[in-house]
Amino acid sequence: MGLRILSGVQPSGDIHLGNYFGAIKQHIEYQDLAGAEPYYFIADFHAMTTVQNAAQMRQNVEQVALDYLALGLDPQRSVFFRQSDVPEVTELAWMLGCVTGMGLLERAHSYKDKLAKGIKASVGLFYYPVLMAADILIYKANLVPVGQDQVQHVEMTQDMAQSFNHAFSCEALVRPEAKLNESAKVPGVDGEKMSKSYGNSIPLTLEGKELKKRVMSIKTDSTPVEAPKNPDTCNVFALYKLVASPEEASALAERYKAGGMGYGDAKNALLEKLDEFFQPYRETRKDLARNMDYVNKVLADGAARARQVARQTLDECKKASGLG
Ligand code: ADP
Ligand code: TRP
């Protein structure tokens, strides 16, 4: 077996620049790594903790599928599927829950953060890390590329794997390692971390007038046009760097430092690069959207492949624990 890489993305809203440069770009790049077996799934069971409207859920899942495929996910090289199409994962989650102490889950940061924000916790929200552990362990993933906020969940997964193997004197579950996504925090239009939930994001599907409006709304300081400016503290430049070549980025940095350039010019330069960078994605995405049968077939084929692996692991776990 090669290096099995797995990650999940929640279908909870529009994919934005932060999601792309912070996660998806790296997911796609793993396809080129020799010996890698990438598994990526749309975590609809997890999204159910917040998305509780059928039409919305279906639409979100469709959007994420279109985004991943248009951004370069290749169904020949990656197993791409919808989490709920592999119901075995919920069986394993139950089994893991039985060897997991309440204390472990009570210590979960993301759960505590949500409680602190006054979000009323469902049993599902509390149980979320157990399902996530099952996602990872059922495919015997070696490497789990995630953002900082998910690292603790992968550590909890390591604990659960060990508890299960120990309780049933088996080696059915493989210890996964978290791989922290490389890109630093991508700023939103207000300079805070770009996030679906802060209303400060630049969704990848935005184009034309709407994209222009969003780019023009990026927060900048009040340095006058004539004065030299610092590219390293500018939100516009931080985004420009992501979509421009290194040469283009240093050329723009020089213009910042020389003075005589207003932020409006920098925003126009950013807009131009965004259009250039994402043009192929936009076109592919529109083609795919007209061909949802193909997209659904990709997900169905992916689920069939994923399910085979999942069934095997589940059988091992059942056997080890005397079930079935
Ligand atoms: P959001 O905050 O928009 O809800 P998620 O929490 O669903 O995003 O994140 C999905 C993935 O995208 C994670 O791996 C996360 O680390 C990455 N990501 C999200 N926002 C950013 C950002 N502003 N900069 C870098 N990476 C990000
Ligand atoms: N909880 C992850 C997030 O919100 C999504 C997810 C679900 C996941 N299951 C996973 C990520 C398994 C990695 C591995 O971003």
GROMACS .gro file of C-alpha atoms and ligand atoms in nm:
model
  366
    1MET     CA    1   0.000   0.000   0.000
    2GLY     CA    2   0.119   0.352  -0.082
    3LEU     CA    3   0.090   0.659   0.133
    4ARG     CA    4  -0.278   0.706   0.199
    5ILE     CA    5  -0.377   1.070   0.227
    6LEU     CA    6  -0.722   1.167   0.341
    7SER     CA    7  -0.912   1.484   0.410
    8GLY     CA    8  -1.270   1.598   0.436
    9VAL     CA    9  -1.430   1.930   0.360
   10GLN     CA   10  -1.760   2.041   0.503
   11PRO     CA   11  -2.026   2.153   0.254
   12SER     CA   12  -2.117   2.452   0.464
   13GLY     CA   13  -2.091   2.746   0.220
   14ASP     CA   14  -1.908   2.900  -0.075
   15ILE     CA   15  -1.545   2.798  -0.121
   16HIS     CA   16  -1.322   3.106  -0.097
   17LEU     CA   17  -0.961   3.210  -0.156
   18GLY     CA   18  -0.866   3.105   0.200
   19ASN     CA   19  -1.003   2.755   0.147
   20TYR     CA   20  -0.824   2.724  -0.184
   21PHE     CA   21  -0.480   2.851  -0.085
   22GLY     CA   22  -0.505   2.712   0.269
   23ALA     CA   23  -0.623   2.362   0.184
   24ILE     CA   24  -0.761   2.260  -0.155
   25LYS     CA   25  -0.451   2.358  -0.356
   26GLN     CA   26  -0.245   2.124  -0.140
   27HIS     CA   27  -0.503   1.847  -0.163
   28ILE     CA   28  -0.481   1.863  -0.541
   29GLU     CA   29  -0.100   1.870  -0.540
   30TYR     CA   30  -0.083   1.540  -0.350
   31GLN     CA   31  -0.208   1.376  -0.669
   32ASP     CA   32   0.139   1.433  -0.816
   33LEU     CA   33   0.325   1.273  -0.525
   34ALA     CA   34   0.465   0.933  -0.623
   35GLY     CA   35   0.297   0.650  -0.429
   36ALA     CA   36   0.023   0.875  -0.287
   37GLU     CA   37  -0.334   0.745  -0.264
   38PRO     CA   38  -0.547   1.052  -0.202
   39TYR     CA   39  -0.899   1.017  -0.057
   40TYR     CA   40  -1.111   1.332  -0.038
   41PHE     CA   41  -1.468   1.349   0.073
   42ILE     CA   42  -1.749   1.596   0.123
   43ALA     CA   43  -1.834   1.574   0.492
   44ASP     CA   44  -2.212   1.606   0.478
   45PHE     CA   45  -2.273   1.414   0.802
   46HIS     CA   46  -2.050   1.666   0.978
   47ALA     CA   47  -2.217   1.962   0.807
   48MET     CA   48  -2.550   1.837   0.940
   49THR     CA   49  -2.447   1.983   1.277
   50THR     CA   50  -2.512   2.325   1.121
   51VAL     CA   51  -2.689   2.285   0.784
   52GLN     CA   52  -3.040   2.160   0.855
   53ASN     CA   53  -3.221   2.229   0.532
   54ALA     CA   54  -3.238   1.961   0.262
   55ALA     CA   55  -3.223   2.192  -0.042
   56GLN     CA   56  -2.936   2.386   0.109
   57MET     CA   57  -2.742   2.070   0.190
   58ARG     CA   58  -2.786   1.930  -0.162
   59GLN     CA   59  -2.680   2.257  -0.315
   60ASN     CA   60  -2.374   2.290  -0.091
   61VAL     CA   61  -2.260   1.936  -0.170
   62GLU     CA   62  -2.298   2.005  -0.541
   63GLN     CA   63  -2.099   2.328  -0.512
   64VAL     CA   64  -1.808   2.163  -0.332
   65ALA     CA   65  -1.801   1.879  -0.584
   66LEU     CA   66  -1.793   2.129  -0.872
   67ASP     CA   67  -1.521   2.332  -0.702
   68TYR     CA   68  -1.289   2.038  -0.638
   69LEU     CA   69  -1.329   1.902  -0.988
   70ALA     CA   70  -1.286   2.243  -1.154
   71LEU     CA   71  -0.979   2.312  -0.940
   72GLY     CA   72  -0.807   1.999  -1.062
   73LEU     CA   73  -0.926   1.699  -0.865
   74ASP     CA   74  -0.870   1.406  -1.096
   75PRO     CA   75  -1.104   1.112  -1.025
   76GLN     CA   76  -0.847   0.878  -1.181
   77ARG     CA   77  -0.589   0.971  -0.921
   78SER     CA   78  -0.805   1.056  -0.619
   79VAL     CA   79  -1.096   0.874  -0.459
   80PHE     CA   80  -1.357   1.151  -0.432
   81PHE     CA   81  -1.689   1.084  -0.261
   82ARG     CA   82  -1.967   1.199  -0.035
   83GLN     CA   83  -1.925   1.092   0.328
   84SER     CA   84  -2.284   0.975   0.373
   85ASP     CA   85  -2.252   0.741   0.072
   86VAL     CA   86  -2.034   0.521   0.294
   87PRO     CA   87  -2.264   0.451   0.589
   88GLU     CA   88  -2.012   0.202   0.733
   89VAL     CA   89  -1.835   0.501   0.881
   90THR     CA   90  -2.117   0.555   1.131
   91GLU     CA   91  -2.086   0.193   1.248
   92LEU     CA   92  -1.718   0.236   1.315
   93ALA     CA   93  -1.790   0.566   1.489
   94TRP     CA   94  -2.018   0.387   1.734
   95MET     CA   95  -1.756   0.125   1.804
   96LEU     CA   96  -1.494   0.394   1.864
   97GLY     CA   97  -1.733   0.580   2.091
   98CYS     CA   98  -1.747   0.278   2.316
   99VAL     CA   99  -1.371   0.287   2.382
  100THR     CA  100  -1.351   0.666   2.416
  101GLY     CA  101  -1.378   0.844   2.750
  102MET     CA  102  -1.612   1.141   2.788
  103GLY     CA  103  -1.313   1.341   2.914
  104LEU     CA  104  -1.135   1.318   2.579
  105LEU     CA  105  -1.430   1.471   2.397
  106GLU     CA  106  -1.493   1.729   2.669
  107ARG     CA  107  -1.142   1.860   2.610
  108ALA     CA  108  -1.201   1.925   2.237
  109HIS     CA  109  -1.118   2.292   2.163
  110SER     CA  110  -1.359   2.329   1.874
  111TYR     CA  111  -1.643   2.200   2.091
  112LYS     CA  112  -1.547   2.423   2.384
  113ASP     CA  113  -1.511   2.725   2.152
  114LYS     CA  114  -1.857   2.670   2.016
  115LEU     CA  115  -2.005   2.639   2.365
  116ALA     CA  116  -1.823   2.958   2.464
  117LYS     CA  117  -1.980   3.137   2.167
  118GLY     CA  118  -2.318   3.040   2.306
  119ILE     CA  119  -2.394   2.782   2.035
  120LYS     CA  120  -2.639   2.527   2.175
  121ALA     CA  121  -2.463   2.193   2.150
  122SER     CA  122  -2.637   1.894   1.997
  123VAL     CA  123  -2.524   1.541   2.077
  124GLY     CA  124  -2.394   1.539   1.718
  125LEU     CA  125  -2.166   1.835   1.782
  126PHE     CA  126  -2.018   1.664   2.088
  127TYR     CA  127  -1.976   1.336   1.898
  128TYR     CA  128  -1.825   1.510   1.593
  129PRO     CA  129  -1.461   1.409   1.671
  130VAL     CA  130  -1.561   1.045   1.699
  131LEU     CA  131  -1.715   1.049   1.353
  132MET     CA  132  -1.409   1.231   1.223
  133ALA     CA  133  -1.185   0.964   1.377
  134ALA     CA  134  -1.394   0.697   1.204
  135ASP     CA  135  -1.354   0.886   0.873
  136ILE     CA  136  -0.979   0.868   0.907
  137LEU     CA  137  -0.940   0.520   1.054
  138ILE     CA  138  -1.184   0.339   0.827
  139TYR     CA  139  -0.961   0.420   0.526
  140LYS     CA  140  -0.641   0.347   0.719
  141ALA     CA  141  -0.515   0.695   0.631
  142ASN     CA  142  -0.150   0.770   0.702
  143LEU     CA  143  -0.155   1.143   0.647
  144VAL     CA  144  -0.436   1.391   0.714
  145PRO     CA  145  -0.375   1.739   0.570
  146VAL     CA  146  -0.578   1.989   0.773
  147GLY     CA  147  -0.584   2.341   0.909
  148GLN     CA  148  -0.461   2.423   1.260
  149ASP     CA  149  -0.814   2.403   1.404
  150GLN     CA  150  -0.839   2.034   1.312
  151VAL     CA  151  -0.504   1.913   1.444
  152GLN     CA  152  -0.645   1.826   1.785
  153HIS     CA  153  -0.912   1.612   1.620
  154VAL     CA  154  -0.640   1.410   1.448
  155GLU     CA  155  -0.460   1.368   1.782
  156MET     CA  156  -0.785   1.243   1.934
  157THR     CA  157  -0.806   1.001   1.642
  158GLN     CA  158  -0.463   0.864   1.737
  159ASP     CA  159  -0.590   0.806   2.092
  160MET     CA  160  -0.905   0.632   1.971
  161ALA     CA  161  -0.709   0.404   1.737
  162GLN     CA  162  -0.482   0.305   2.021
  163SER     CA  163  -0.770   0.249   2.263
  164PHE     CA  164  -0.952   0.027   2.015
  165ASN     CA  165  -0.648  -0.178   1.919
  166HIS     CA  166  -0.559  -0.216   2.286
  167ALA     CA  167  -0.910  -0.307   2.403
  168PHE     CA  168  -0.946  -0.579   2.141
  169SER     CA  169  -0.581  -0.686   2.114
  170CYS     CA  170  -0.571  -0.617   1.742
  171GLU     CA  171  -0.398  -0.395   1.489
  172ALA     CA  172  -0.701  -0.315   1.279
  173LEU     CA  173  -0.658   0.061   1.312
  174VAL     CA  174  -0.360   0.253   1.177
  175ARG     CA  175  -0.219   0.559   1.353
  176PRO     CA  176  -0.263   0.869   1.131
  177GLU     CA  177  -0.047   1.183   1.136
  178ALA     CA  178  -0.178   1.534   1.087
  179LYS     CA  179  -0.009   1.740   0.819
  180LEU     CA  180  -0.054   2.109   0.878
  181ASN     CA  181  -0.149   2.295   0.562
  182GLU     CA  182   0.133   2.524   0.459
  183SER     CA  183  -0.029   2.848   0.355
  184ALA     CA  184  -0.038   3.112   0.623
  185LYS     CA  185  -0.366   3.272   0.710
  186VAL     CA  186  -0.528   3.429   0.403
  187PRO     CA  187  -0.680   3.766   0.501
  188GLY     CA  188  -1.037   3.857   0.419
  189VAL     CA  189  -1.149   4.198   0.288
  190ASP     CA  190  -1.147   4.332   0.646
  191GLY     CA  191  -0.796   4.205   0.718
  192GLU     CA  192  -0.915   3.932   0.958
  193LYS     CA  193  -0.882   3.562   0.867
  194MET     CA  194  -1.096   3.498   0.561
  195SER     CA  195  -1.388   3.277   0.663
  196LYS     CA  196  -1.732   3.179   0.535
  197SER     CA  197  -1.875   3.275   0.868
  198TYR     CA  198  -1.723   3.628   0.896
  199GLY     CA  199  -1.882   3.771   0.579
  200ASN     CA  200  -1.535   3.884   0.467
  201SER     CA  201  -1.458   3.623   0.206
  202ILE     CA  202  -1.387   3.633  -0.166
  203PRO     CA  203  -1.567   3.325  -0.303
  204LEU     CA  204  -1.398   3.163  -0.602
  205THR     CA  205  -1.716   3.182  -0.808
  206LEU     CA  206  -1.737   3.560  -0.778
  207GLU     CA  207  -1.663   3.739  -1.106
  208GLY     CA  208  -1.735   4.058  -1.303
  209LYS     CA  209  -1.890   4.350  -1.120
  210GLU     CA  210  -1.943   4.161  -0.797
  211LEU     CA  211  -1.583   4.055  -0.775
  212LYS     CA  212  -1.473   4.410  -0.853
  213LYS     CA  213  -1.696   4.547  -0.577
  214ARG     CA  214  -1.554   4.297  -0.328
  215VAL     CA  215  -1.193   4.369  -0.424
  216MET     CA  216  -1.251   4.745  -0.404
  217SER     CA  217  -1.386   4.696  -0.051
  218ILE     CA  218  -1.058   4.550   0.079
  219LYS     CA  219  -0.948   4.747   0.380
  220THR     CA  220  -0.631   4.956   0.337
  221ASP     CA  221  -0.469   5.221   0.553
  222SER     CA  222  -0.489   5.595   0.486
  223THR     CA  223  -0.137   5.654   0.348
  224PRO     CA  224  -0.174   5.925   0.079
  225VAL     CA  225  -0.116   5.841  -0.287
  226GLU     CA  226   0.225   6.015  -0.308
  227ALA     CA  227   0.371   5.848   0.001
  228PRO     CA  228   0.570   5.521  -0.006
  229LYS     CA  229   0.369   5.223   0.120
  230ASN     CA  230   0.455   4.898   0.293
  231PRO     CA  231   0.345   4.596   0.085
  232ASP     CA  232   0.406   4.356   0.375
  233THR     CA  233   0.129   4.500   0.590
  234CYS     CA  234  -0.120   4.547   0.305
  235ASN     CA  235  -0.416   4.309   0.261
  236VAL     CA  236  -0.430   4.379  -0.112
  237PHE     CA  237  -0.069   4.279  -0.155
  238ALA     CA  238  -0.112   3.966   0.060
  239LEU     CA  239  -0.376   3.845  -0.185
  240TYR     CA  240  -0.186   3.964  -0.492
  241LYS     CA  241   0.114   3.751  -0.392
  242LEU     CA  242  -0.102   3.439  -0.401
  243VAL     CA  243  -0.215   3.482  -0.761
  244ALA     CA  244   0.082   3.660  -0.923
  245SER     CA  245   0.422   3.524  -1.023
  246PRO     CA  246   0.716   3.606  -0.790
  247GLU     CA  247   0.845   3.855  -1.050
  248GLU     CA  248   0.508   4.029  -1.071
  249ALA     CA  249   0.487   4.040  -0.692
  250SER     CA  250   0.828   4.202  -0.654
  251ALA     CA  251   0.746   4.452  -0.928
  252LEU     CA  252   0.431   4.557  -0.745
  253ALA     CA  253   0.621   4.569  -0.415
  254GLU     CA  254   0.862   4.817  -0.574
  255ARG     CA  255   0.573   5.036  -0.684
  256TYR     CA  256   0.440   5.033  -0.324
  257LYS     CA  257   0.777   5.140  -0.187
  258ALA     CA  258   0.838   5.409  -0.450
  259GLY     CA  259   0.525   5.606  -0.361
  260GLY     CA  260   0.299   5.771  -0.617
  261MET     CA  261   0.070   5.467  -0.646
  262GLY     CA  262  -0.274   5.468  -0.485
  263TYR     CA  263  -0.436   5.158  -0.335
  264GLY     CA  264  -0.692   5.175  -0.614
  265ASP     CA  265  -0.418   5.083  -0.862
  266ALA     CA  266  -0.307   4.792  -0.645
  267LYS     CA  267  -0.666   4.670  -0.627
  268ASN     CA  268  -0.699   4.687  -1.004
  269ALA     CA  269  -0.379   4.489  -1.040
  270LEU     CA  270  -0.516   4.230  -0.798
  271LEU     CA  271  -0.846   4.210  -0.985
  272GLU     CA  272  -0.666   4.148  -1.312
  273LYS     CA  273  -0.456   3.868  -1.163
  274LEU     CA  274  -0.757   3.707  -0.994
  275ASP     CA  275  -0.938   3.700  -1.326
  276GLU     CA  276  -0.636   3.554  -1.501
  277PHE     CA  277  -0.564   3.294  -1.231
  278PHE     CA  278  -0.919   3.166  -1.195
  279GLN     CA  279  -1.037   3.197  -1.557
  280PRO     CA  280  -0.969   2.830  -1.645
  281TYR     CA  281  -1.140   2.720  -1.321
  282ARG     CA  282  -1.448   2.932  -1.398
  283GLU     CA  283  -1.481   2.788  -1.745
  284THR     CA  284  -1.435   2.429  -1.635
  285ARG     CA  285  -1.679   2.481  -1.351
  286LYS     CA  286  -1.948   2.614  -1.584
  287ASP     CA  287  -1.898   2.319  -1.820
  288LEU     CA  288  -1.923   2.076  -1.530
  289ALA     CA  289  -2.234   2.246  -1.393
  290ARG     CA  290  -2.404   2.172  -1.726
  291ASN     CA  291  -2.305   1.811  -1.685
  292MET     CA  292  -2.419   1.717  -1.336
  293ASP     CA  293  -2.470   1.355  -1.445
  294TYR     CA  294  -2.096   1.330  -1.485
  295VAL     CA  295  -2.032   1.494  -1.146
  296ASN     CA  296  -2.275   1.260  -0.974
  297LYS     CA  297  -2.116   0.964  -1.145
  298VAL     CA  298  -1.774   1.069  -1.018
  299LEU     CA  299  -1.911   1.078  -0.664
  300ALA     CA  300  -2.088   0.744  -0.703
  301ASP     CA  301  -1.777   0.575  -0.843
  302GLY     CA  302  -1.567   0.727  -0.566
  303ALA     CA  303  -1.811   0.602  -0.304
  304ALA     CA  304  -1.801   0.250  -0.448
  305ARG     CA  305  -1.421   0.245  -0.424
  306ALA     CA  306  -1.419   0.399  -0.077
  307ARG     CA  307  -1.682   0.155   0.042
  308GLN     CA  308  -1.474  -0.145  -0.048
  309VAL     CA  309  -1.193  -0.025   0.173
  310ALA     CA  310  -1.434   0.079   0.448
  311ARG     CA  311  -1.607  -0.260   0.454
  312GLN     CA  312  -1.277  -0.438   0.494
  313THR     CA  313  -1.168  -0.230   0.792
  314LEU     CA  314  -1.512  -0.254   0.947
  315ASP     CA  315  -1.506  -0.634   0.911
  316GLU     CA  316  -1.168  -0.649   1.081
  317CYS     CA  317  -1.298  -0.435   1.367
  318LYS     CA  318  -1.615  -0.641   1.403
  319LYS     CA  319  -1.422  -0.961   1.407
  320ALA     CA  320  -1.178  -0.827   1.665
  321SER     CA  321  -1.461  -0.715   1.892
  322GLY     CA  322  -1.690  -1.015   1.849
  323LEU     CA  323  -1.963  -0.840   1.652
  324GLY     CA  324  -2.135  -0.964   1.339
  325ADP     P1  325  -1.423   2.859   0.698
  325ADP     O1  326  -1.347   2.930   0.808
  325ADP     O2  327  -1.443   2.945   0.580
  325ADP     O3  328  -1.552   2.796   0.749
  325ADP     P2  329  -1.324   2.592   0.706
  325ADP     O4  330  -1.309   2.597   0.853
  325ADP     O5  331  -1.433   2.510   0.646
  325ADP     O6  332  -1.332   2.742   0.649
  325ADP     O7  333  -1.185   2.549   0.643
  325ADP     C1  334  -1.165   2.458   0.540
  325ADP     C2  335  -1.017   2.453   0.512
  325ADP     O8  336  -0.971   2.579   0.460
  325ADP     C3  337  -0.932   2.428   0.638
  325ADP     O9  338  -0.826   2.342   0.606
  325ADP     C4  339  -0.880   2.565   0.676
  325ADP    O10  340  -0.757   2.559   0.744
  325ADP     C5  341  -0.865   2.632   0.540
  325ADP     N1  342  -0.885   2.777   0.554
  325ADP     C6  343  -1.003   2.839   0.579
  325ADP     N2  344  -0.988   2.973   0.585
  325ADP     C7  345  -0.857   2.997   0.564
  325ADP     C8  346  -0.778   3.116   0.558
  325ADP     N3  347  -0.833   3.237   0.572
  325ADP     N4  348  -0.645   3.104   0.537
  325ADP     C9  349  -0.589   2.983   0.520
  325ADP     N5  350  -0.657   2.865   0.523
  325ADP    C10  351  -0.791   2.872   0.546
  326TRP     N1  352  -1.386   1.852   1.055
  326TRP     C1  353  -1.323   1.890   0.932
  326TRP     C2  354  -1.338   2.040   0.909
  326TRP     O1  355  -1.432   2.100   0.957
  326TRP     C3  356  -1.383   1.814   0.816
  326TRP     C4  357  -1.358   1.666   0.831
  326TRP     C5  358  -1.449   1.571   0.861
  326TRP     C6  359  -1.234   1.602   0.816
  326TRP     N2  360  -1.391   1.448   0.865
  326TRP     C7  361  -1.258   1.462   0.838
  326TRP     C8  362  -1.105   1.646   0.787
  326TRP     C9  363  -1.154   1.368   0.833
  326TRP    C10  364  -1.001   1.551   0.782
  326TRP    C11  365  -1.028   1.413   0.805
  326TRP     O2  366  -1.257   2.100   0.838
   0.00000   0.00000   0.00000
